[in-house]
Amino acid sequence: MKVLKKKFYNRSPLQVAPDLLGKILVRKLNGEIISGRIVEVEAYLGSSDQAAHSFKGLTKRNASLFKDAGHAYVHTIHTQNCLDVVVEGSNIPHSVLIRALEPLEGIELMKQFRNKEKLTDLASGPGKLCQALNITKDFDGLNITKIDSELFIMDSGFEIEKSSIVTAKRIGISKAAEFDYRYYIKNSKYISRN
DNA sequence: AGGAAGATCTACT
DNA sequence: GTAGATCTTCCTA
């Protein structure tokens, strides 16, 4: 198991997004570990993608998208938080949205944060996983390529077979919704929807 | 200064 | 399946 470095993130979101499936998202909180396997992601292509927050250029909200690859971008929507990973270099505001996790460690903590018991209710959606891992806007702009960070992604050493990766249209957006930029693991019970 | 929209979630029917 | 909750940011007057 090793932490994913900038080299991993410094590629096209269309390459990084499917590669993130099966990786382990790790949250450190007061010495406790909360982690989960990434089972669903979406790619956002910055300036050429009308659905991306960075489409209209740099604003206060999306400033973190213009950082180097391997930083977090946390934004609020309808009272919920969503977690992105910045991809492909500085001033190229591409990102990958982490949409769902399969809970692994710290499940009791997740249940507390979510006030839910069912494993499939803990992190099966972008807003839910931020609650389960207690990710707040304080994480916006955080470097997630260091093992001493409070948030990072590890390589499980386990490759997802290409035949288990499903490509589909993105969810919950009104513009440029026709692109097949959503990726999830086939047959996972922990994705947000089918 | 005010209004509208947004990469959602939950509860209830 | 549908409605309501309820916060931040941006656009317009």
JSON list of C-alpha atoms (C1' of nucleotides) in Angstrom, two decimals:
[
{"chain": "A", "resi": 1, "resn": "MET", "atom": "CA", "xyz": [0.00, 0.00, 0.00]},
{"chain": "A", "resi": 2, "resn": "LYS", "atom": "CA", "xyz": [1.41, 3.37, -0.93]},
{"chain": "A", "resi": 3, "resn": "VAL", "atom": "CA", "xyz": [0.13, 6.92, -1.14]},
{"chain": "A", "resi": 4, "resn": "LEU", "atom": "CA", "xyz": [-0.72, 8.12, -4.63]},
{"chain": "A", "resi": 5, "resn": "LYS", "atom": "CA", "xyz": [1.70, 10.86, -5.68]},
{"chain": "A", "resi": 6, "resn": "LYS", "atom": "CA", "xyz": [1.43, 13.84, -7.94]},
{"chain": "A", "resi": 7, "resn": "LYS", "atom": "CA", "xyz": [2.64, 11.72, -10.84]},
{"chain": "A", "resi": 8, "resn": "PHE", "atom": "CA", "xyz": [-0.55, 9.66, -10.60]},
{"chain": "A", "resi": 9, "resn": "TYR", "atom": "CA", "xyz": [-2.80, 12.73, -10.67]},
{"chain": "A", "resi": 10, "resn": "ASN", "atom": "CA", "xyz": [-0.82, 14.59, -13.31]},
{"chain": "A", "resi": 11, "resn": "ARG", "atom": "CA", "xyz": [-2.70, 13.03, -16.24]},
{"chain": "A", "resi": 12, "resn": "SER", "atom": "CA", "xyz": [-5.95, 13.59, -18.08]},
{"chain": "A", "resi": 13, "resn": "PRO", "atom": "CA", "xyz": [-9.04, 13.26, -15.86]},
{"chain": "A", "resi": 14, "resn": "LEU", "atom": "CA", "xyz": [-10.35, 10.72, -18.35]},
{"chain": "A", "resi": 15, "resn": "GLN", "atom": "CA", "xyz": [-7.38, 8.52, -17.44]},
{"chain": "A", "resi": 16, "resn": "VAL", "atom": "CA", "xyz": [-7.22, 9.29, -13.73]},
{"chain": "A", "resi": 17, "resn": "ALA", "atom": "CA", "xyz": [-10.96, 8.79, -13.08]},
{"chain": "A", "resi": 18, "resn": "PRO", "atom": "CA", "xyz": [-11.14, 5.08, -13.97]},
{"chain": "A", "resi": 19, "resn": "ASP", "atom": "CA", "xyz": [-7.76, 4.50, -12.32]},
{"chain": "A", "resi": 20, "resn": "LEU", "atom": "CA", "xyz": [-9.13, 5.83, -9.02]},
{"chain": "A", "resi": 21, "resn": "LEU", "atom": "CA", "xyz": [-11.70, 3.05, -8.85]},
{"chain": "A", "resi": 22, "resn": "GLY", "atom": "CA", "xyz": [-10.62, 0.48, -6.27]},
{"chain": "A", "resi": 23, "resn": "LYS", "atom": "CA", "xyz": [-8.19, 2.88, -4.58]},
{"chain": "A", "resi": 24, "resn": "ILE", "atom": "CA", "xyz": [-8.52, 3.58, -0.84]},
{"chain": "A", "resi": 25, "resn": "LEU", "atom": "CA", "xyz": [-9.55, 7.03, 0.39]},
{"chain": "A", "resi": 26, "resn": "VAL", "atom": "CA", "xyz": [-8.07, 7.53, 3.88]},
{"chain": "A", "resi": 27, "resn": "ARG", "atom": "CA", "xyz": [-9.16, 10.11, 6.47]},
{"chain": "A", "resi": 28, "resn": "LYS", "atom": "CA", "xyz": [-7.15, 10.61, 9.66]},
{"chain": "A", "resi": 29, "resn": "LEU", "atom": "CA", "xyz": [-9.09, 12.10, 12.54]},
{"chain": "A", "resi": 30, "resn": "ASN", "atom": "CA", "xyz": [-7.64, 12.47, 16.04]},
{"chain": "A", "resi": 31, "resn": "GLY", "atom": "CA", "xyz": [-5.49, 9.38, 15.54]},
{"chain": "A", "resi": 32, "resn": "GLU", "atom": "CA", "xyz": [-8.41, 7.35, 14.23]},
{"chain": "A", "resi": 33, "resn": "ILE", "atom": "CA", "xyz": [-8.50, 6.05, 10.67]},
{"chain": "A", "resi": 34, "resn": "ILE", "atom": "CA", "xyz": [-11.58, 6.18, 8.48]},
{"chain": "A", "resi": 35, "resn": "SER", "atom": "CA", "xyz": [-11.17, 4.66, 5.04]},
{"chain": "A", "resi": 36, "resn": "GLY", "atom": "CA", "xyz": [-13.17, 3.36, 2.11]},
{"chain": "A", "resi": 37, "resn": "ARG", "atom": "CA", "xyz": [-12.73, 1.89, -1.34]},
{"chain": "A", "resi": 38, "resn": "ILE", "atom": "CA", "xyz": [-13.59, 4.27, -4.16]},
{"chain": "A", "resi": 39, "resn": "VAL", "atom": "CA", "xyz": [-16.39, 2.74, -6.20]},
{"chain": "A", "resi": 40, "resn": "GLU", "atom": "CA", "xyz": [-17.76, 5.71, -8.17]},
{"chain": "A", "resi": 41, "resn": "VAL", "atom": "CA", "xyz": [-16.23, 8.86, -9.70]},
{"chain": "A", "resi": 42, "resn": "GLU", "atom": "CA", "xyz": [-16.95, 11.51, -12.32]},
{"chain": "A", "resi": 43, "resn": "ALA", "atom": "CA", "xyz": [-14.52, 13.48, -14.50]},
{"chain": "A", "resi": 44, "resn": "TYR", "atom": "CA", "xyz": [-14.83, 17.23, -15.07]},
{"chain": "A", "resi": 45, "resn": "LEU", "atom": "CA", "xyz": [-12.85, 18.82, -17.86]},
{"chain": "A", "resi": 46, "resn": "GLY", "atom": "CA", "xyz": [-12.30, 22.38, -16.75]},
{"chain": "A", "resi": 47, "resn": "SER", "atom": "CA", "xyz": [-12.50, 25.05, -19.41]},
{"chain": "A", "resi": 48, "resn": "SER", "atom": "CA", "xyz": [-13.96, 22.81, -22.12]},
{"chain": "A", "resi": 49, "resn": "ASP", "atom": "CA", "xyz": [-16.74, 21.38, -19.95]},
{"chain": "A", "resi": 50, "resn": "GLN", "atom": "CA", "xyz": [-19.80, 23.56, -19.28]},
{"chain": "A", "resi": 51, "resn": "ALA", "atom": "CA", "xyz": [-20.72, 21.51, -16.22]},
{"chain": "A", "resi": 52, "resn": "ALA", "atom": "CA", "xyz": [-17.38, 22.16, -14.51]},
{"chain": "A", "resi": 53, "resn": "HIS", "atom": "CA", "xyz": [-17.20, 24.87, -11.89]},
{"chain": "A", "resi": 54, "resn": "SER", "atom": "CA", "xyz": [-14.07, 26.15, -13.57]},
{"chain": "A", "resi": 55, "resn": "PHE", "atom": "CA", "xyz": [-15.74, 26.67, -16.96]},
{"chain": "A", "resi": 56, "resn": "LYS", "atom": "CA", "xyz": [-16.09, 30.41, -16.44]},
{"chain": "A", "resi": 57, "resn": "GLY", "atom": "CA", "xyz": [-12.56, 30.83, -15.15]},
{"chain": "A", "resi": 58, "resn": "LEU", "atom": "CA", "xyz": [-11.13, 31.59, -11.75]},
{"chain": "A", "resi": 59, "resn": "THR", "atom": "CA", "xyz": [-13.54, 32.60, -9.01]},
{"chain": "A", "resi": 60, "resn": "LYS", "atom": "CA", "xyz": [-13.39, 32.63, -5.25]},
{"chain": "A", "resi": 61, "resn": "ARG", "atom": "CA", "xyz": [-15.21, 29.32, -4.92]},
{"chain": "A", "resi": 62, "resn": "ASN", "atom": "CA", "xyz": [-13.15, 27.27, -7.34]},
{"chain": "A", "resi": 63, "resn": "ALA", "atom": "CA", "xyz": [-9.69, 28.69, -6.63]},
{"chain": "A", "resi": 64, "resn": "SER", "atom": "CA", "xyz": [-8.46, 25.29, -5.48]},
{"chain": "A", "resi": 65, "resn": "LEU", "atom": "CA", "xyz": [-9.09, 23.85, -8.93]},
{"chain": "A", "resi": 66, "resn": "PHE", "atom": "CA", "xyz": [-6.22, 25.95, -10.23]},
{"chain": "A", "resi": 67, "resn": "LYS", "atom": "CA", "xyz": [-3.72, 24.41, -7.85]},
{"chain": "A", "resi": 68, "resn": "ASP", "atom": "CA", "xyz": [-1.36, 21.60, -8.82]},
{"chain": "A", "resi": 69, "resn": "ALA", "atom": "CA", "xyz": [-2.52, 18.04, -9.37]},
{"chain": "A", "resi": 70, "resn": "GLY", "atom": "CA", "xyz": [-3.05, 16.17, -6.10]},
{"chain": "A", "resi": 71, "resn": "HIS", "atom": "CA", "xyz": [-4.95, 18.85, -4.17]},
{"chain": "A", "resi": 72, "resn": "ALA", "atom": "CA", "xyz": [-8.48, 18.61, -2.81]},
{"chain": "A", "resi": 73, "resn": "TYR", "atom": "CA", "xyz": [-11.36, 20.81, -3.95]},
{"chain": "A", "resi": 74, "resn": "VAL", "atom": "CA", "xyz": [-14.30, 20.88, -1.55]},
{"chain": "A", "resi": 75, "resn": "HIS", "atom": "CA", "xyz": [-17.43, 22.81, -2.45]},
{"chain": "A", "resi": 76, "resn": "THR", "atom": "CA", "xyz": [-20.86, 23.23, -0.92]},
{"chain": "A", "resi": 77, "resn": "ILE", "atom": "CA", "xyz": [-24.09, 22.54, -2.73]},
{"chain": "A", "resi": 78, "resn": "HIS", "atom": "CA", "xyz": [-27.59, 22.57, -1.22]},
{"chain": "A", "resi": 79, "resn": "THR", "atom": "CA", "xyz": [-26.20, 22.29, 2.32]},
{"chain": "A", "resi": 80, "resn": "GLN", "atom": "CA", "xyz": [-23.97, 19.34, 1.36]},
{"chain": "A", "resi": 81, "resn": "ASN", "atom": "CA", "xyz": [-20.26, 19.13, 0.67]},
{"chain": "A", "resi": 82, "resn": "CYS", "atom": "CA", "xyz": [-18.65, 17.43, -2.32]},
{"chain": "A", "resi": 83, "resn": "LEU", "atom": "CA", "xyz": [-15.04, 16.27, -2.66]},
{"chain": "A", "resi": 84, "resn": "ASP", "atom": "CA", "xyz": [-12.98, 16.64, -5.84]},
{"chain": "A", "resi": 85, "resn": "VAL", "atom": "CA", "xyz": [-9.39, 15.80, -6.61]},
{"chain": "A", "resi": 86, "resn": "VAL", "atom": "CA", "xyz": [-7.49, 18.27, -8.78]},
{"chain": "A", "resi": 87, "resn": "VAL", "atom": "CA", "xyz": [-5.88, 16.61, -11.79]},
{"chain": "A", "resi": 88, "resn": "GLU", "atom": "CA", "xyz": [-3.43, 17.53, -14.51]},
{"chain": "A", "resi": 89, "resn": "GLY", "atom": "CA", "xyz": [-1.16, 20.36, -13.46]},
{"chain": "A", "resi": 90, "resn": "SER", "atom": "CA", "xyz": [-1.46, 23.95, -12.40]},
{"chain": "A", "resi": 91, "resn": "ASN", "atom": "CA", "xyz": [-3.74, 26.35, -14.24]},
{"chain": "A", "resi": 92, "resn": "ILE", "atom": "CA", "xyz": [-5.49, 23.45, -15.93]},
{"chain": "A", "resi": 93, "resn": "PRO", "atom": "CA", "xyz": [-8.60, 23.21, -13.73]},
{"chain": "A", "resi": 94, "resn": "HIS", "atom": "CA", "xyz": [-9.58, 19.64, -14.43]},
{"chain": "A", "resi": 95, "resn": "SER", "atom": "CA", "xyz": [-10.89, 17.50, -11.61]},
{"chain": "A", "resi": 96, "resn": "VAL", "atom": "CA", "xyz": [-12.35, 14.16, -10.61]},
{"chain": "A", "resi": 97, "resn": "LEU", "atom": "CA", "xyz": [-15.38, 14.08, -8.31]},
{"chain": "A", "resi": 98, "resn": "ILE", "atom": "CA", "xyz": [-15.38, 11.29, -5.73]},
{"chain": "A", "resi": 99, "resn": "ARG", "atom": "CA", "xyz": [-19.00, 10.13, -5.65]},
{"chain": "A", "resi": 100, "resn": "ALA", "atom": "CA", "xyz": [-19.15, 6.97, -3.53]},
{"chain": "A", "resi": 101, "resn": "LEU", "atom": "CA", "xyz": [-17.13, 4.74, -1.18]},
{"chain": "A", "resi": 102, "resn": "GLU", "atom": "CA", "xyz": [-17.36, 1.22, 0.14]},
{"chain": "A", "resi": 103, "resn": "PRO", "atom": "CA", "xyz": [-16.70, 1.56, 3.92]},
{"chain": "A", "resi": 104, "resn": "LEU", "atom": "CA", "xyz": [-13.61, -0.31, 5.16]},
{"chain": "A", "resi": 105, "resn": "GLU", "atom": "CA", "xyz": [-12.15, 1.12, 8.39]},
{"chain": "A", "resi": 106, "resn": "GLY", "atom": "CA", "xyz": [-13.70, 3.40, 11.01]},
{"chain": "A", "resi": 107, "resn": "ILE", "atom": "CA", "xyz": [-17.19, 2.18, 10.26]},
{"chain": "A", "resi": 108, "resn": "GLU", "atom": "CA", "xyz": [-18.42, 3.02, 13.77]},
{"chain": "A", "resi": 109, "resn": "LEU", "atom": "CA", "xyz": [-17.28, 6.61, 13.30]},
{"chain": "A", "resi": 110, "resn": "MET", "atom": "CA", "xyz": [-19.03, 6.80, 9.96]},
{"chain": "A", "resi": 111, "resn": "LYS", "atom": "CA", "xyz": [-22.24, 5.60, 11.55]},
{"chain": "A", "resi": 112, "resn": "GLN", "atom": "CA", "xyz": [-21.95, 8.35, 14.15]},
{"chain": "A", "resi": 113, "resn": "PHE", "atom": "CA", "xyz": [-21.33, 11.10, 11.59]},
{"chain": "A", "resi": 114, "resn": "ARG", "atom": "CA", "xyz": [-24.13, 9.83, 9.36]},
{"chain": "A", "resi": 115, "resn": "ASN", "atom": "CA", "xyz": [-26.54, 8.74, 12.07]},
{"chain": "A", "resi": 116, "resn": "LYS", "atom": "CA", "xyz": [-27.26, 5.67, 9.94]},
{"chain": "A", "resi": 117, "resn": "GLU", "atom": "CA", "xyz": [-26.70, 1.95, 10.48]},
{"chain": "A", "resi": 118, "resn": "LYS", "atom": "CA", "xyz": [-26.79, 0.41, 7.02]},
{"chain": "A", "resi": 119, "resn": "LEU", "atom": "CA", "xyz": [-23.39, 0.17, 5.32]},
{"chain": "A", "resi": 120, "resn": "THR", "atom": "CA", "xyz": [-24.93, 1.10, 2.00]},
{"chain": "A", "resi": 121, "resn": "ASP", "atom": "CA", "xyz": [-26.20, 4.37, 3.52]},
{"chain": "A", "resi": 122, "resn": "LEU", "atom": "CA", "xyz": [-22.84, 5.55, 4.83]},
{"chain": "A", "resi": 123, "resn": "ALA", "atom": "CA", "xyz": [-21.03, 6.87, 1.75]},
{"chain": "A", "resi": 124, "resn": "SER", "atom": "CA", "xyz": [-23.18, 6.11, -1.29]},
{"chain": "A", "resi": 125, "resn": "GLY", "atom": "CA", "xyz": [-23.16, 9.64, -2.67]},
{"chain": "A", "resi": 126, "resn": "PRO", "atom": "CA", "xyz": [-20.90, 12.71, -2.80]},
{"chain": "A", "resi": 127, "resn": "GLY", "atom": "CA", "xyz": [-22.61, 14.55, 0.05]},
{"chain": "A", "resi": 128, "resn": "LYS", "atom": "CA", "xyz": [-22.90, 11.42, 2.15]},
{"chain": "A", "resi": 129, "resn": "LEU", "atom": "CA", "xyz": [-19.24, 10.47, 1.95]},
{"chain": "A", "resi": 130, "resn": "CYS", "atom": "CA", "xyz": [-18.21, 13.95, 3.06]},
{"chain": "A", "resi": 131, "resn": "GLN", "atom": "CA", "xyz": [-20.42, 13.54, 6.13]},
{"chain": "A", "resi": 132, "resn": "ALA", "atom": "CA", "xyz": [-19.11, 10.04, 6.82]},
{"chain": "A", "resi": 133, "resn": "LEU", "atom": "CA", "xyz": [-15.46, 11.17, 6.65]},
{"chain": "A", "resi": 134, "resn": "ASN", "atom": "CA", "xyz": [-16.18, 14.52, 8.31]},
{"chain": "A", "resi": 135, "resn": "ILE", "atom": "CA", "xyz": [-14.82, 16.43, 5.33]},
{"chain": "A", "resi": 136, "resn": "THR", "atom": "CA", "xyz": [-15.49, 20.16, 5.63]},
{"chain": "A", "resi": 137, "resn": "LYS", "atom": "CA", "xyz": [-14.50, 23.20, 3.64]},
{"chain": "A", "resi": 138, "resn": "ASP", "atom": "CA", "xyz": [-11.33, 23.27, 5.74]},
{"chain": "A", "resi": 139, "resn": "PHE", "atom": "CA", "xyz": [-10.11, 20.55, 3.37]},
{"chain": "A", "resi": 140, "resn": "ASP", "atom": "CA", "xyz": [-10.47, 22.81, 0.35]},
{"chain": "A", "resi": 141, "resn": "GLY", "atom": "CA", "xyz": [-7.02, 23.23, -1.20]},
{"chain": "A", "resi": 142, "resn": "LEU", "atom": "CA", "xyz": [-5.39, 20.52, 0.91]},
{"chain": "A", "resi": 143, "resn": "ASN", "atom": "CA", "xyz": [-2.45, 18.60, -0.52]},
{"chain": "A", "resi": 144, "resn": "ILE", "atom": "CA", "xyz": [-3.49, 14.94, -0.50]},
{"chain": "A", "resi": 145, "resn": "THR", "atom": "CA", "xyz": [-0.25, 13.38, -1.75]},
{"chain": "A", "resi": 146, "resn": "LYS", "atom": "CA", "xyz": [1.41, 13.23, 1.67]},
{"chain": "A", "resi": 147, "resn": "ILE", "atom": "CA", "xyz": [0.96, 10.39, 4.16]},
{"chain": "A", "resi": 148, "resn": "ASP", "atom": "CA", "xyz": [0.95, 12.83, 7.09]},
{"chain": "A", "resi": 149, "resn": "SER", "atom": "CA", "xyz": [-2.00, 14.70, 5.61]},
{"chain": "A", "resi": 150, "resn": "GLU", "atom": "CA", "xyz": [-5.43, 14.30, 7.19]},
{"chain": "A", "resi": 151, "resn": "LEU", "atom": "CA", "xyz": [-6.71, 13.08, 3.84]},
{"chain": "A", "resi": 152, "resn": "PHE", "atom": "CA", "xyz": [-5.04, 11.09, 1.08]},
{"chain": "A", "resi": 153, "resn": "ILE", "atom": "CA", "xyz": [-5.59, 8.20, -1.33]},
{"chain": "A", "resi": 154, "resn": "MET", "atom": "CA", "xyz": [-3.69, 4.92, -1.20]},
{"chain": "A", "resi": 155, "resn": "ASP", "atom": "CA", "xyz": [-3.02, 2.34, -3.85]},
{"chain": "A", "resi": 156, "resn": "SER", "atom": "CA", "xyz": [-4.48, -0.93, -2.67]},
{"chain": "A", "resi": 157, "resn": "GLY", "atom": "CA", "xyz": [-2.20, -2.91, -4.97]},
{"chain": "A", "resi": 158, "resn": "PHE", "atom": "CA", "xyz": [-5.36, -4.43, -6.39]},
{"chain": "A", "resi": 159, "resn": "GLU", "atom": "CA", "xyz": [-6.18, -3.70, -10.01]},
{"chain": "A", "resi": 160, "resn": "ILE", "atom": "CA", "xyz": [-9.79, -3.42, -11.08]},
{"chain": "A", "resi": 161, "resn": "GLU", "atom": "CA", "xyz": [-10.42, -5.37, -14.24]},
{"chain": "A", "resi": 162, "resn": "LYS", "atom": "CA", "xyz": [-11.46, -3.25, -17.16]},
{"chain": "A", "resi": 163, "resn": "SER", "atom": "CA", "xyz": [-14.50, -5.42, -17.68]},
{"chain": "A", "resi": 164, "resn": "SER", "atom": "CA", "xyz": [-15.76, -4.45, -14.20]},
{"chain": "A", "resi": 165, "resn": "ILE", "atom": "CA", "xyz": [-15.66, -0.72, -14.92]},
{"chain": "A", "resi": 166, "resn": "VAL", "atom": "CA", "xyz": [-18.86, 0.79, -16.21]},
{"chain": "A", "resi": 167, "resn": "THR", "atom": "CA", "xyz": [-18.97, 4.12, -18.05]},
{"chain": "A", "resi": 168, "resn": "ALA", "atom": "CA", "xyz": [-22.12, 6.20, -17.90]},
{"chain": "A", "resi": 169, "resn": "LYS", "atom": "CA", "xyz": [-23.55, 9.68, -18.08]},
{"chain": "A", "resi": 170, "resn": "ARG", "atom": "CA", "xyz": [-22.97, 12.07, -15.23]},
{"chain": "A", "resi": 171, "resn": "ILE", "atom": "CA", "xyz": [-25.60, 12.70, -12.58]},
{"chain": "A", "resi": 172, "resn": "GLY", "atom": "CA", "xyz": [-27.28, 15.73, -11.13]},
{"chain": "A", "resi": 173, "resn": "ILE", "atom": "CA", "xyz": [-26.09, 18.39, -13.56]},
{"chain": "A", "resi": 174, "resn": "SER", "atom": "CA", "xyz": [-28.03, 20.41, -16.12]},
{"chain": "A", "resi": 175, "resn": "LYS", "atom": "CA", "xyz": [-25.32, 21.38, -18.62]},
{"chain": "A", "resi": 176, "resn": "ALA", "atom": "CA", "xyz": [-23.17, 19.08, -20.75]},
{"chain": "A", "resi": 177, "resn": "ALA", "atom": "CA", "xyz": [-24.91, 16.11, -19.15]},
{"chain": "A", "resi": 178, "resn": "GLU", "atom": "CA", "xyz": [-24.54, 14.01, -22.27]},
{"chain": "A", "resi": 179, "resn": "PHE", "atom": "CA", "xyz": [-20.88, 13.10, -21.78]},
{"chain": "A", "resi": 180, "resn": "ASP", "atom": "CA", "xyz": [-20.03, 9.64, -20.48]},
{"chain": "A", "resi": 181, "resn": "TYR", "atom": "CA", "xyz": [-17.67, 10.87, -17.79]},
{"chain": "A", "resi": 182, "resn": "ARG", "atom": "CA", "xyz": [-19.02, 8.82, -14.90]},
{"chain": "A", "resi": 183, "resn": "TYR", "atom": "CA", "xyz": [-17.24, 5.62, -13.93]},
{"chain": "A", "resi": 184, "resn": "TYR", "atom": "CA", "xyz": [-18.25, 3.02, -11.36]},
{"chain": "A", "resi": 185, "resn": "ILE", "atom": "CA", "xyz": [-17.51, -0.56, -10.37]},
{"chain": "A", "resi": 186, "resn": "LYS", "atom": "CA", "xyz": [-19.98, -3.00, -11.78]},
{"chain": "A", "resi": 187, "resn": "ASN", "atom": "CA", "xyz": [-22.09, -4.86, -9.20]},
{"chain": "A", "resi": 188, "resn": "SER", "atom": "CA", "xyz": [-20.99, -2.67, -6.29]},
{"chain": "A", "resi": 189, "resn": "LYS", "atom": "CA", "xyz": [-23.73, -2.19, -3.72]},
{"chain": "A", "resi": 190, "resn": "TYR", "atom": "CA", "xyz": [-22.19, 1.08, -2.58]},
{"chain": "A", "resi": 191, "resn": "ILE", "atom": "CA", "xyz": [-22.64, 3.33, -5.61]},
{"chain": "A", "resi": 192, "resn": "SER", "atom": "CA", "xyz": [-25.13, 6.22, -5.48]},
{"chain": "A", "resi": 193, "resn": "ARG", "atom": "CA", "xyz": [-27.40, 4.73, -8.16]},
{"chain": "A", "resi": 194, "resn": "ASN", "atom": "CA", "xyz": [-27.32, 2.45, -11.18]},
{"chain": "B", "resi": 1, "resn": "DA", "atom": "C1'", "xyz": [-29.26, 44.69, -1.92]},
{"chain": "B", "resi": 2, "resn": "DG", "atom": "C1'", "xyz": [-31.88, 41.01, -3.60]},
{"chain": "B", "resi": 3, "resn": "DG", "atom": "C1'", "xyz": [-32.76, 36.95, -6.12]},
{"chain": "B", "resi": 4, "resn": "DA", "atom": "C1'", "xyz": [-31.77, 32.67, -8.43]},
{"chain": "B", "resi": 5, "resn": "DA", "atom": "C1'", "xyz": [-29.39, 28.43, -9.15]},
{"chain": "B", "resi": 6, "resn": "DG", "atom": "C1'", "xyz": [-26.62, 24.66, -7.79]},
{"chain": "B", "resi": 7, "resn": "DA", "atom": "C1'", "xyz": [-21.89, 18.20, -9.31]},
{"chain": "B", "resi": 8, "resn": "DT", "atom": "C1'", "xyz": [-27.66, 16.72, -3.05]},
{"chain": "B", "resi": 9, "resn": "DC", "atom": "C1'", "xyz": [-30.16, 14.20, 0.70]},
{"chain": "B", "resi": 10, "resn": "DT", "atom": "C1'", "xyz": [-34.07, 12.86, 3.32]},
{"chain": "B", "resi": 11, "resn": "DA", "atom": "C1'", "xyz": [-38.68, 11.96, 4.35]},
{"chain": "B", "resi": 12, "resn": "DC", "atom": "C1'", "xyz": [-43.07, 11.03, 3.15]},
{"chain": "B", "resi": 13, "resn": "DT", "atom": "C1'", "xyz": [-46.81, 9.27, -0.10]},
{"chain": "C", "resi": 1, "resn": "DG", "atom": "C1'", "xyz": [-41.56, 9.27, -7.19]},
{"chain": "C", "resi": 2, "resn": "DT", "atom": "C1'", "xyz": [-41.75, 13.88, -5.59]},
{"chain": "C", "resi": 3, "resn": "DA", "atom": "C1'", "xyz": [-41.23, 17.77, -2.66]},
{"chain": "C", "resi": 4, "resn": "DG", "atom": "C1'", "xyz": [-38.84, 20.38, 0.75]},
{"chain": "C", "resi": 5, "resn": "DA", "atom": "C1'", "xyz": [-34.83, 21.67, 3.25]},
{"chain": "C", "resi": 6, "resn": "DT", "atom": "C1'", "xyz": [-31.72, 25.55, 3.53]},
{"chain": "C", "resi": 7, "resn": "DC", "atom": "C1'", "xyz": [-26.36, 27.57, 2.46]},
{"chain": "C", "resi": 8, "resn": "DT", "atom": "C1'", "xyz": [-22.99, 29.72, -0.49]},
{"chain": "C", "resi": 9, "resn": "DT", "atom": "C1'", "xyz": [-21.80, 32.12, -4.59]},
{"chain": "C", "resi": 10, "resn": "DC", "atom": "C1'", "xyz": [-22.63, 34.82, -8.45]},
{"chain": "C", "resi": 11, "resn": "DC", "atom": "C1'", "xyz": [-25.32, 38.02, -11.38]},
{"chain": "C", "resi": 12, "resn": "DT", "atom": "C1'", "xyz": [-28.13, 41.99, -12.02]},
{"chain": "C", "resi": 13, "resn": "DA", "atom": "C1'", "xyz": [-30.20, 46.32, -10.77]}
]
